[in-house]
Amino acid sequence: MTDDPQVTISRKQVAIRLLYTLLYVAIFELVKTIVLLITLFEYFFLLLTLRHNEPARTFANKVATYGYRVMRYLTLNENQRPFPFSDFPAEIELPDEEVSFD
């Protein structure tokens, strides 16, 4: 027996959340494509210059954070709708200072 009150939801609320979920599934597919393109760019740049591109790494980290937030919303683990219905998320953690190829 729990002291928590019963949570009541309506089919309309579920249907609205489902519609947002379908939208975010499409957005997530776009995010995956962006991550792939950034990754290819970073490796191409690294092969040519033997240095990493800091702006690309920073952007990739922000996109990864956004993808994480979208996945949490899709899997019903977060209620706040991700960007564009709220602010773009801040980075969860900063990238490593140096890239290791061990």
CSV table of C-alpha atoms in Angstrom, one decimal:
chain,number,residue,atom,x,y,z
A,1,MET,CA,0.0,0.0,0.0
A,2,THR,CA,1.4,3.4,-0.9
A,3,ASP,CA,0.5,6.9,0.2
A,4,ASP,CA,0.9,8.3,-3.3
A,5,PRO,CA,-2.3,9.5,-4.9
A,6,GLN,CA,-3.4,7.8,-8.1
A,7,VAL,CA,-2.2,9.6,-11.2
A,8,THR,CA,-5.0,10.0,-13.7
A,9,ILE,CA,-4.3,10.5,-17.4
A,10,SER,CA,-6.7,10.8,-20.3
A,11,ARG,CA,-6.4,9.2,-23.7
A,12,LYS,CA,-6.2,12.7,-25.1
A,13,GLN,CA,-3.1,13.4,-23.1
A,14,VAL,CA,-1.5,10.2,-24.2
A,15,ALA,CA,-2.4,10.9,-27.9
A,16,ILE,CA,-0.9,14.4,-27.7
A,17,ARG,CA,2.3,13.0,-26.2
A,18,LEU,CA,2.3,10.3,-28.9
A,19,LEU,CA,2.2,13.0,-31.6
A,20,TYR,CA,5.1,14.9,-30.0
A,21,THR,CA,6.9,11.6,-29.8
A,22,LEU,CA,6.5,11.0,-33.5
A,23,LEU,CA,7.8,14.5,-34.2
A,24,TYR,CA,10.8,13.9,-32.0
A,25,VAL,CA,11.5,10.5,-33.7
A,26,ALA,CA,11.9,12.4,-36.9
A,27,ILE,CA,14.1,15.0,-35.2
A,28,PHE,CA,16.2,12.3,-33.7
A,29,GLU,CA,16.8,10.8,-37.1
A,30,LEU,CA,18.1,14.2,-38.2
A,31,VAL,CA,20.3,14.4,-35.1
A,32,LYS,CA,21.8,11.0,-36.0
A,33,THR,CA,22.6,12.2,-39.5
A,34,ILE,CA,24.2,15.4,-38.1
A,35,VAL,CA,26.3,13.3,-35.7
A,36,LEU,CA,27.5,11.1,-38.6
A,37,LEU,CA,28.4,14.1,-40.7
A,38,ILE,CA,30.3,15.8,-37.9
A,39,THR,CA,32.1,12.6,-37.1
A,40,LEU,CA,33.2,12.2,-40.7
A,41,PHE,CA,34.3,15.8,-40.9
A,42,GLU,CA,36.3,15.6,-37.7
A,43,TYR,CA,38.2,12.5,-38.9
A,44,PHE,CA,38.8,14.0,-42.3
A,45,PHE,CA,40.1,17.2,-40.7
A,46,LEU,CA,42.2,15.2,-38.3
A,47,LEU,CA,43.8,13.1,-41.1
A,48,LEU,CA,44.6,16.3,-43.0
A,49,THR,CA,45.9,18.5,-40.2
A,50,LEU,CA,46.8,16.0,-37.4
A,51,ARG,CA,44.9,18.4,-35.1
A,52,HIS,CA,41.3,18.2,-33.9
A,53,ASN,CA,38.8,21.0,-34.8
A,54,GLU,CA,37.7,22.5,-31.5
A,55,PRO,CA,34.6,24.2,-32.9
A,56,ALA,CA,33.4,21.0,-34.5
A,57,ARG,CA,34.1,19.0,-31.2
A,58,THR,CA,32.1,21.6,-29.2
A,59,PHE,CA,29.2,21.5,-31.7
A,60,ALA,CA,29.3,17.7,-31.7
A,61,ASN,CA,29.1,17.7,-27.9
A,62,LYS,CA,26.1,20.0,-27.9
A,63,VAL,CA,24.3,17.9,-30.5
A,64,ALA,CA,25.1,14.7,-28.5
A,65,THR,CA,23.6,16.4,-25.4
A,66,TYR,CA,20.5,17.3,-27.4
A,67,GLY,CA,20.2,13.8,-28.7
A,68,TYR,CA,20.3,12.5,-25.1
A,69,ARG,CA,17.5,14.8,-24.1
A,70,VAL,CA,15.4,13.7,-27.1
A,71,MET,CA,15.9,10.0,-26.2
A,72,ARG,CA,14.9,10.7,-22.6
A,73,TYR,CA,11.7,12.3,-23.8
A,74,LEU,CA,11.0,9.5,-26.3
A,75,THR,CA,11.4,6.8,-23.7
A,76,LEU,CA,9.1,8.6,-21.2
A,77,ASN,CA,11.9,9.4,-18.8
A,78,GLU,CA,11.6,13.1,-19.1
A,79,ASN,CA,8.5,15.3,-19.4
A,80,GLN,CA,10.0,18.5,-20.6
A,81,ARG,CA,9.8,18.7,-24.4
A,82,PRO,CA,13.3,19.3,-25.9
A,83,PHE,CA,14.2,22.1,-28.2
A,84,PRO,CA,12.4,23.8,-30.1
A,85,PHE,CA,9.7,23.7,-27.4
A,86,SER,CA,12.3,24.6,-24.7
A,87,ASP,CA,15.8,26.0,-24.5
A,88,PHE,CA,18.6,24.2,-26.2
A,89,PRO,CA,20.3,22.1,-23.5
A,90,ALA,CA,23.6,23.0,-22.0
A,91,GLU,CA,26.4,20.6,-22.3
A,92,ILE,CA,26.3,17.8,-19.8
A,93,GLU,CA,30.0,17.4,-19.6
A,94,LEU,CA,32.9,19.0,-21.5
A,95,PRO,CA,34.9,17.0,-24.0
A,96,ASP,CA,38.2,15.6,-23.0
A,97,GLU,CA,41.2,18.0,-23.4
A,98,GLU,CA,43.1,15.6,-25.7
A,99,VAL,CA,41.9,12.9,-28.0
A,100,SER,CA,43.6,9.6,-27.3
A,101,PHE,CA,44.1,6.9,-30.0
A,102,ASP,CA,45.4,4.1,-27.9
